[in-house]
Amino acid sequence: GESVGLHLPTLSVQEGDNSIINCAYSNSASDYFIWYKQESGKGPQFIIDIRSNMDKRQGQRVTVLLNKTVKHLSLQIAATQPGDSAVYFCAENQAGTALIFGKGTTLSVSS
Amino acid sequence: GAGVSQSPSNKVTEKGKDVELRCDPISGHTALYWYRQSLGQGLEFLIYFQGNSAPDKSGLPSDRFSAERTGGSVSTLTIQRTQQEDSAVYLCASSLDGLGMSAFFGQGTRLTVV
């Protein structure tokens, strides 16, 4: 079946470094992608989204890149902070259908 | 309310009992989703409601699971004859129209079947 997945289950970085979290998707019909952050014991929190007619979108300290040719999505976090430590999920969606999530990448930031 | 509210936050039940989990979505959001998350795992899609359309039930793992959404607002997820493998965090999310808009999640209900 079609699914969204992540390349690495864990990522460890030093405080102040830039982090890149990757995600591969297989459904070429997906037209909307979201990154979520989930801290321990909490529900996922929206970070940033991007539509399929874009290849880059920037937020505060975060950038999402979409490469539709190779069906690849990435989340870049600038100047990573200890508070960024969490599990990050990408999710895909087609209009009118449910969001489908990948398995998640655990980001650990050390001081 | 200001966000998605789920109740109870924790539920411990005996194997074989039925449980009901409640979700109050953000006011005005027409789309509502239920997911299940086992410890250390990703989010498993269960069911999706969009407006007055028939719900997408394709993620429900068995006929012991059902959900309804009354009046286009509050939703209840019911698990009948609970099993130990049903133990997980059940997450609800809502979005403005489900047509590519971002979904906002509640804090979840942690279900433990003993």
PDB file of C-alpha atoms in Angstrom:
ATOM      1  CA  GLY A   1       0.000   0.000   0.000  1.00  0.00           C
ATOM      2  CA  GLU A   2       0.978   3.618  -0.156  1.00  0.00           C
ATOM      3  CA  SER A   3       2.578   5.124   2.892  1.00  0.00           C
ATOM      4  CA  VAL A   4       4.725   7.907   4.182  1.00  0.00           C
ATOM      5  CA  GLY A   5       7.994   6.981   5.814  1.00  0.00           C
ATOM      6  CA  LEU A   6      11.112   8.537   7.287  1.00  0.00           C
ATOM      7  CA  HIS A   7      14.691   7.710   6.456  1.00  0.00           C
ATOM      8  CA  LEU A   8      16.129   7.629   9.968  1.00  0.00           C
ATOM      9  CA  PRO A   9      14.472   6.723  13.247  1.00  0.00           C
ATOM     10  CA  THR A  10      16.859   8.861  15.330  1.00  0.00           C
ATOM     11  CA  LEU A  11      18.965  11.978  14.881  1.00  0.00           C
ATOM     12  CA  SER A  12      21.365  13.418  17.440  1.00  0.00           C
ATOM     13  CA  VAL A  13      22.745  16.946  17.084  1.00  0.00           C
ATOM     14  CA  GLN A  14      24.560  19.536  19.160  1.00  0.00           C
ATOM     15  CA  GLU A  15      22.821  22.690  20.286  1.00  0.00           C
ATOM     16  CA  GLY A  16      23.245  25.400  17.676  1.00  0.00           C
ATOM     17  CA  ASP A  17      23.657  22.994  14.772  1.00  0.00           C
ATOM     18  CA  ASN A  18      21.214  22.843  11.907  1.00  0.00           C
ATOM     19  CA  SER A  19      19.061  19.703  11.780  1.00  0.00           C
ATOM     20  CA  ILE A  20      17.635  18.023   8.705  1.00  0.00           C
ATOM     21  CA  ILE A  21      14.905  15.428   9.042  1.00  0.00           C
ATOM     22  CA  ASN A  22      13.915  13.514   5.939  1.00  0.00           C
ATOM     23  CA  CYS A  23      10.787  11.801   4.748  1.00  0.00           C
ATOM     24  CA  ALA A  24      10.001   9.785   1.637  1.00  0.00           C
ATOM     25  CA  TYR A  25       6.481   9.356   0.345  1.00  0.00           C
ATOM     26  CA  SER A  26       5.172   6.990  -2.270  1.00  0.00           C
ATOM     27  CA  ASN A  27       1.790   8.425  -3.283  1.00  0.00           C
ATOM     28  CA  SER A  28       2.369  10.773  -6.210  1.00  0.00           C
ATOM     29  CA  ALA A  29      -1.251  11.939  -5.921  1.00  0.00           C
ATOM     30  CA  SER A  30      -0.639  13.501  -2.508  1.00  0.00           C
ATOM     31  CA  ASP A  31      -0.987  17.250  -2.704  1.00  0.00           C
ATOM     32  CA  TYR A  32      -0.431  18.410   0.840  1.00  0.00           C
ATOM     33  CA  PHE A  33       2.274  17.660   3.384  1.00  0.00           C
ATOM     34  CA  ILE A  34       2.670  18.554   7.028  1.00  0.00           C
ATOM     35  CA  TRP A  35       5.368  18.270   9.639  1.00  0.00           C
ATOM     36  CA  TYR A  36       4.392  17.635  13.247  1.00  0.00           C
ATOM     37  CA  LYS A  37       6.392  17.696  16.475  1.00  0.00           C
ATOM     38  CA  GLN A  38       5.423  15.432  19.325  1.00  0.00           C
ATOM     39  CA  GLU A  39       6.855  15.835  22.795  1.00  0.00           C
ATOM     40  CA  SER A  40       6.606  13.075  25.338  1.00  0.00           C
ATOM     41  CA  GLY A  41       3.090  12.652  26.697  1.00  0.00           C
ATOM     42  CA  LYS A  42       1.574  15.209  24.353  1.00  0.00           C
ATOM     43  CA  GLY A  43      -0.357  15.178  21.124  1.00  0.00           C
ATOM     44  CA  PRO A  44       1.382  16.097  17.845  1.00  0.00           C
ATOM     45  CA  GLN A  45       1.841  19.805  17.307  1.00  0.00           C
ATOM     46  CA  PHE A  46       1.674  21.411  13.868  1.00  0.00           C
ATOM     47  CA  ILE A  47       4.990  22.887  12.707  1.00  0.00           C
ATOM     48  CA  ILE A  48       4.700  23.740   9.043  1.00  0.00           C
ATOM     49  CA  ASP A  49       2.904  22.614   5.909  1.00  0.00           C
ATOM     50  CA  ILE A  50       3.449  22.772   2.181  1.00  0.00           C
ATOM     51  CA  ARG A  51       1.291  22.216  -0.864  1.00  0.00           C
ATOM     52  CA  SER A  52       2.400  20.247  -3.890  1.00  0.00           C
ATOM     53  CA  ASN A  53       2.554  23.359  -6.069  1.00  0.00           C
ATOM     54  CA  MET A  54       5.442  24.650  -3.958  1.00  0.00           C
ATOM     55  CA  ASP A  55       8.965  23.338  -3.423  1.00  0.00           C
ATOM     56  CA  LYS A  56       9.973  25.383  -0.401  1.00  0.00           C
ATOM     57  CA  ARG A  57       8.300  27.090   2.495  1.00  0.00           C
ATOM     58  CA  GLN A  58       9.871  28.876   5.423  1.00  0.00           C
ATOM     59  CA  GLY A  59       8.686  29.490   8.927  1.00  0.00           C
ATOM     60  CA  GLN A  60      10.372  30.647  12.065  1.00  0.00           C
ATOM     61  CA  ARG A  61      13.656  28.669  12.224  1.00  0.00           C
ATOM     62  CA  VAL A  62      12.084  25.910  10.110  1.00  0.00           C
ATOM     63  CA  THR A  63      12.068  25.275   6.394  1.00  0.00           C
ATOM     64  CA  VAL A  64      10.259  22.526   4.530  1.00  0.00           C
ATOM     65  CA  LEU A  65      11.520  21.372   1.156  1.00  0.00           C
ATOM     66  CA  LEU A  66       9.487  19.276  -1.249  1.00  0.00           C
ATOM     67  CA  ASN A  67      10.989  17.374  -4.165  1.00  0.00           C
ATOM     68  CA  LYS A  68       8.134  15.859  -6.117  1.00  0.00           C
ATOM     69  CA  THR A  69      10.445  14.276  -8.668  1.00  0.00           C
ATOM     70  CA  VAL A  70      11.869  11.874  -6.110  1.00  0.00           C
ATOM     71  CA  LYS A  71       8.932  12.099  -3.686  1.00  0.00           C
ATOM     72  CA  HIS A  72      11.036  13.482  -0.880  1.00  0.00           C
ATOM     73  CA  LEU A  73      10.185  15.888   1.912  1.00  0.00           C
ATOM     74  CA  SER A  74      12.559  17.399   4.430  1.00  0.00           C
ATOM     75  CA  LEU A  75      12.362  19.575   7.510  1.00  0.00           C
ATOM     76  CA  GLN A  76      15.273  21.842   8.286  1.00  0.00           C
ATOM     77  CA  ILE A  77      15.593  23.329  11.759  1.00  0.00           C
ATOM     78  CA  ALA A  78      18.068  26.174  12.102  1.00  0.00           C
ATOM     79  CA  ALA A  79      20.121  26.690  15.264  1.00  0.00           C
ATOM     80  CA  THR A  80      18.634  23.658  16.961  1.00  0.00           C
ATOM     81  CA  GLN A  81      17.805  24.113  20.633  1.00  0.00           C
ATOM     82  CA  PRO A  82      17.279  21.595  23.454  1.00  0.00           C
ATOM     83  CA  GLY A  83      13.582  22.441  23.323  1.00  0.00           C
ATOM     84  CA  ASP A  84      13.480  21.045  19.811  1.00  0.00           C
ATOM     85  CA  SER A  85      14.072  17.546  21.179  1.00  0.00           C
ATOM     86  CA  ALA A  86      11.001  15.526  20.230  1.00  0.00           C
ATOM     87  CA  VAL A  87       9.666  13.048  17.720  1.00  0.00           C
ATOM     88  CA  TYR A  88       8.995  14.541  14.295  1.00  0.00           C
ATOM     89  CA  PHE A  89       6.422  13.117  11.923  1.00  0.00           C
ATOM     90  CA  CYS A  90       5.651  13.936   8.341  1.00  0.00           C
ATOM     91  CA  ALA A  91       2.131  13.404   7.064  1.00  0.00           C
ATOM     92  CA  GLU A  92       0.576  13.411   3.625  1.00  0.00           C
ATOM     93  CA  ASN A  93      -2.911  14.135   2.444  1.00  0.00           C
ATOM     94  CA  GLN A  94      -4.987  14.297  -0.685  1.00  0.00           C
ATOM     95  CA  ALA A  95      -7.959  16.601  -0.822  1.00  0.00           C
ATOM     96  CA  GLY A  96     -10.786  15.195   1.255  1.00  0.00           C
ATOM     97  CA  THR A  97      -8.889  12.228   2.623  1.00  0.00           C
ATOM     98  CA  ALA A  98      -7.320  11.445   5.955  1.00  0.00           C
ATOM     99  CA  LEU A  99      -3.819  12.479   6.904  1.00  0.00           C
ATOM    100  CA  ILE A 100      -1.459   9.518   6.727  1.00  0.00           C
ATOM    101  CA  PHE A 101       1.593   9.597   8.990  1.00  0.00           C
ATOM    102  CA  GLY A 102       5.050   8.159   8.800  1.00  0.00           C
ATOM    103  CA  LYS A 103       6.785   6.414  11.701  1.00  0.00           C
ATOM    104  CA  GLY A 104       8.672   9.385  13.073  1.00  0.00           C
ATOM    105  CA  THR A 105      12.229  10.546  13.709  1.00  0.00           C
ATOM    106  CA  THR A 106      13.409  11.145  17.256  1.00  0.00           C
ATOM    107  CA  LEU A 107      15.556  14.292  17.452  1.00  0.00           C
ATOM    108  CA  SER A 108      17.888  14.556  20.423  1.00  0.00           C
ATOM    109  CA  VAL A 109      19.655  17.861  21.034  1.00  0.00           C
ATOM    110  CA  SER A 110      22.566  17.948  23.435  1.00  0.00           C
ATOM    111  CA  SER A 111      23.978  21.075  25.041  1.00  0.00           C
TER     112      SER A 111
ATOM    113  CA  GLY B   1     -13.080  25.796  22.897  1.00  0.00           C
ATOM    114  CA  ALA B   2      -9.613  26.988  22.099  1.00  0.00           C
ATOM    115  CA  GLY B   3      -8.314  23.567  21.139  1.00  0.00           C
ATOM    116  CA  VAL B   4      -9.260  19.942  20.635  1.00  0.00           C
ATOM    117  CA  SER B   5     -10.360  18.424  23.921  1.00  0.00           C
ATOM    118  CA  GLN B   6     -10.327  14.716  24.676  1.00  0.00           C
ATOM    119  CA  SER B   7     -11.725  12.859  27.651  1.00  0.00           C
ATOM    120  CA  PRO B   8     -10.855  11.020  29.705  1.00  0.00           C
ATOM    121  CA  SER B   9      -7.124  11.688  29.628  1.00  0.00           C
ATOM    122  CA  ASN B  10      -6.480   8.243  31.091  1.00  0.00           C
ATOM    123  CA  LYS B  11      -8.637   5.128  31.172  1.00  0.00           C
ATOM    124  CA  VAL B  12      -7.897   1.780  32.742  1.00  0.00           C
ATOM    125  CA  THR B  13     -10.350  -0.963  31.928  1.00  0.00           C
ATOM    126  CA  GLU B  14     -10.638  -4.695  32.351  1.00  0.00           C
ATOM    127  CA  LYS B  15     -10.318  -6.973  29.376  1.00  0.00           C
ATOM    128  CA  GLY B  16     -13.717  -7.619  27.831  1.00  0.00           C
ATOM    129  CA  LYS B  17     -15.279  -4.328  28.938  1.00  0.00           C
ATOM    130  CA  ASP B  18     -16.524  -1.662  26.539  1.00  0.00           C
ATOM    131  CA  VAL B  19     -15.032   1.846  26.578  1.00  0.00           C
ATOM    132  CA  GLU B  20     -16.050   5.189  25.105  1.00  0.00           C
ATOM    133  CA  LEU B  21     -13.575   7.914  24.295  1.00  0.00           C
ATOM    134  CA  ARG B  22     -14.755  11.438  23.621  1.00  0.00           C
ATOM    135  CA  CYS B  23     -13.429  14.181  21.368  1.00  0.00           C
ATOM    136  CA  ASP B  24     -14.558  17.815  21.280  1.00  0.00           C
ATOM    137  CA  PRO B  25     -13.103  19.391  18.125  1.00  0.00           C
ATOM    138  CA  ILE B  26     -12.278  23.028  17.561  1.00  0.00           C
ATOM    139  CA  SER B  27     -15.446  24.989  16.971  1.00  0.00           C
ATOM    140  CA  GLY B  28     -16.229  25.321  13.275  1.00  0.00           C
ATOM    141  CA  HIS B  29     -13.920  22.525  12.157  1.00  0.00           C
ATOM    142  CA  THR B  30     -15.765  20.219   9.814  1.00  0.00           C
ATOM    143  CA  ALA B  31     -13.153  17.468   9.598  1.00  0.00           C
ATOM    144  CA  LEU B  32     -12.384  15.130  12.489  1.00  0.00           C
ATOM    145  CA  TYR B  33      -9.860  12.302  12.673  1.00  0.00           C
ATOM    146  CA  TRP B  34      -9.119   9.493  15.101  1.00  0.00           C
ATOM    147  CA  TYR B  35      -5.686   7.905  15.351  1.00  0.00           C
ATOM    148  CA  ARG B  36      -4.119   5.278  17.567  1.00  0.00           C
ATOM    149  CA  GLN B  37      -0.525   5.451  18.789  1.00  0.00           C
ATOM    150  CA  SER B  38       1.124   2.539  20.497  1.00  0.00           C
ATOM    151  CA  LEU B  39       4.153   3.163  22.700  1.00  0.00           C
ATOM    152  CA  GLY B  40       7.068   4.447  20.643  1.00  0.00           C
ATOM    153  CA  GLN B  41       5.188   4.026  17.393  1.00  0.00           C
ATOM    154  CA  GLY B  42       3.716   6.274  14.726  1.00  0.00           C
ATOM    155  CA  LEU B  43       0.104   7.325  14.316  1.00  0.00           C
ATOM    156  CA  GLU B  44      -2.228   4.678  12.949  1.00  0.00           C
ATOM    157  CA  PHE B  45      -5.238   6.107  11.123  1.00  0.00           C
ATOM    158  CA  LEU B  46      -8.585   4.827  12.386  1.00  0.00           C
ATOM    159  CA  ILE B  47     -11.466   6.891  11.033  1.00  0.00           C
ATOM    160  CA  TYR B  48     -12.130  10.245   9.352  1.00  0.00           C
ATOM    161  CA  PHE B  49     -15.273  12.388   9.342  1.00  0.00           C
ATOM    162  CA  GLN B  50     -15.750  15.204   6.841  1.00  0.00           C
ATOM    163  CA  GLY B  51     -18.883  17.288   7.047  1.00  0.00           C
ATOM    164  CA  ASN B  52     -21.985  15.335   6.113  1.00  0.00           C
ATOM    165  CA  SER B  53     -20.107  12.824   3.978  1.00  0.00           C
ATOM    166  CA  ALA B  54     -19.969   9.159   4.894  1.00  0.00           C
ATOM    167  CA  PRO B  55     -16.987   8.620   7.208  1.00  0.00           C
ATOM    168  CA  ASP B  56     -13.851   6.889   5.994  1.00  0.00           C
ATOM    169  CA  LYS B  57     -13.701   3.851   8.258  1.00  0.00           C
ATOM    170  CA  SER B  58     -10.938   2.088   6.379  1.00  0.00           C
ATOM    171  CA  GLY B  59      -8.517   2.261   9.301  1.00  0.00           C
ATOM    172  CA  LEU B  60     -10.676   0.607  11.949  1.00  0.00           C
ATOM    173  CA  PRO B  61      -8.808  -2.583  12.947  1.00  0.00           C
ATOM    174  CA  SER B  62     -11.857  -4.713  13.721  1.00  0.00           C
ATOM    175  CA  ASP B  63     -15.622  -4.596  14.096  1.00  0.00           C
ATOM    176  CA  ARG B  64     -15.119  -4.038  17.826  1.00  0.00           C
ATOM    177  CA  PHE B  65     -14.214  -0.457  16.948  1.00  0.00           C
ATOM    178  CA  SER B  66     -16.803   2.125  15.962  1.00  0.00           C
ATOM    179  CA  ALA B  67     -17.142   5.878  16.015  1.00  0.00           C
ATOM    180  CA  GLU B  68     -19.842   8.433  15.560  1.00  0.00           C
ATOM    181  CA  ARG B  69     -19.994  12.158  15.274  1.00  0.00           C
ATOM    182  CA  THR B  70     -23.159  13.813  16.457  1.00  0.00           C
ATOM    183  CA  GLY B  71     -24.344  17.112  15.052  1.00  0.00           C
ATOM    184  CA  GLY B  72     -21.115  17.549  13.146  1.00  0.00           C
ATOM    185  CA  SER B  73     -19.254  18.309  16.352  1.00  0.00           C
ATOM    186  CA  VAL B  74     -18.490  15.939  19.235  1.00  0.00           C
ATOM    187  CA  SER B  75     -17.231  12.471  18.358  1.00  0.00           C
ATOM    188  CA  THR B  76     -17.191   9.261  20.371  1.00  0.00           C
ATOM    189  CA  LEU B  77     -14.907   6.317  19.673  1.00  0.00           C
ATOM    190  CA  THR B  78     -16.242   3.077  21.116  1.00  0.00           C
ATOM    191  CA  ILE B  79     -14.228  -0.077  21.636  1.00  0.00           C
ATOM    192  CA  GLN B  80     -16.263  -3.134  22.528  1.00  0.00           C
ATOM    193  CA  ARG B  81     -14.922  -6.172  24.377  1.00  0.00           C
ATOM    194  CA  THR B  82     -11.536  -4.567  24.872  1.00  0.00           C
ATOM    195  CA  GLN B  83      -8.384  -6.621  24.443  1.00  0.00           C
ATOM    196  CA  GLN B  84      -4.906  -6.011  25.837  1.00  0.00           C
ATOM    197  CA  GLU B  85      -3.631  -5.147  22.361  1.00  0.00           C
ATOM    198  CA  ASP B  86      -6.057  -2.209  22.339  1.00  0.00           C
ATOM    199  CA  SER B  87      -3.861  -0.496  24.923  1.00  0.00           C
ATOM    200  CA  ALA B  88      -2.542   2.677  23.318  1.00  0.00           C
ATOM    201  CA  VAL B  89      -2.991   6.427  23.187  1.00  0.00           C
ATOM    202  CA  TYR B  90      -6.013   7.406  21.123  1.00  0.00           C
ATOM    203  CA  LEU B  91      -5.611  10.790  19.473  1.00  0.00           C
ATOM    204  CA  CYS B  92      -8.280  12.980  17.954  1.00  0.00           C
ATOM    205  CA  ALA B  93      -7.651  15.844  15.542  1.00  0.00           C
ATOM    206  CA  SER B  94      -9.813  18.351  13.742  1.00  0.00           C
ATOM    207  CA  SER B  95      -9.242  20.608  10.771  1.00  0.00           C
ATOM    208  CA  LEU B  96     -11.149  23.451   9.195  1.00  0.00           C
ATOM    209  CA  ASP B  97     -12.301  21.613   6.117  1.00  0.00           C
ATOM    210  CA  GLY B  98     -10.045  18.586   5.641  1.00  0.00           C
ATOM    211  CA  LEU B  99      -9.213  19.787   2.171  1.00  0.00           C
ATOM    212  CA  GLY B 100      -5.523  20.190   2.770  1.00  0.00           C
ATOM    213  CA  MET B 101      -5.868  22.306   5.852  1.00  0.00           C
ATOM    214  CA  SER B 102      -3.664  21.421   8.794  1.00  0.00           C
ATOM    215  CA  ALA B 103      -5.094  19.307  11.555  1.00  0.00           C
ATOM    216  CA  PHE B 104      -4.769  20.190  15.213  1.00  0.00           C
ATOM    217  CA  PHE B 105      -4.550  17.427  17.790  1.00  0.00           C
ATOM    218  CA  GLY B 106      -5.865  16.865  21.264  1.00  0.00           C
ATOM    219  CA  GLN B 107      -3.690  15.517  24.046  1.00  0.00           C
ATOM    220  CA  GLY B 108      -5.048  12.026  23.624  1.00  0.00           C
ATOM    221  CA  THR B 109      -6.633   9.384  25.822  1.00  0.00           C
ATOM    222  CA  ARG B 110      -4.252   6.800  27.222  1.00  0.00           C
ATOM    223  CA  LEU B 111      -6.140   3.491  27.323  1.00  0.00           C
ATOM    224  CA  THR B 112      -4.796   0.614  29.377  1.00  0.00           C
ATOM    225  CA  VAL B 113      -6.523  -2.751  29.210  1.00  0.00           C
ATOM    226  CA  VAL B 114      -5.660  -5.036  32.118  1.00  0.00           C
TER     227      VAL B 114
END
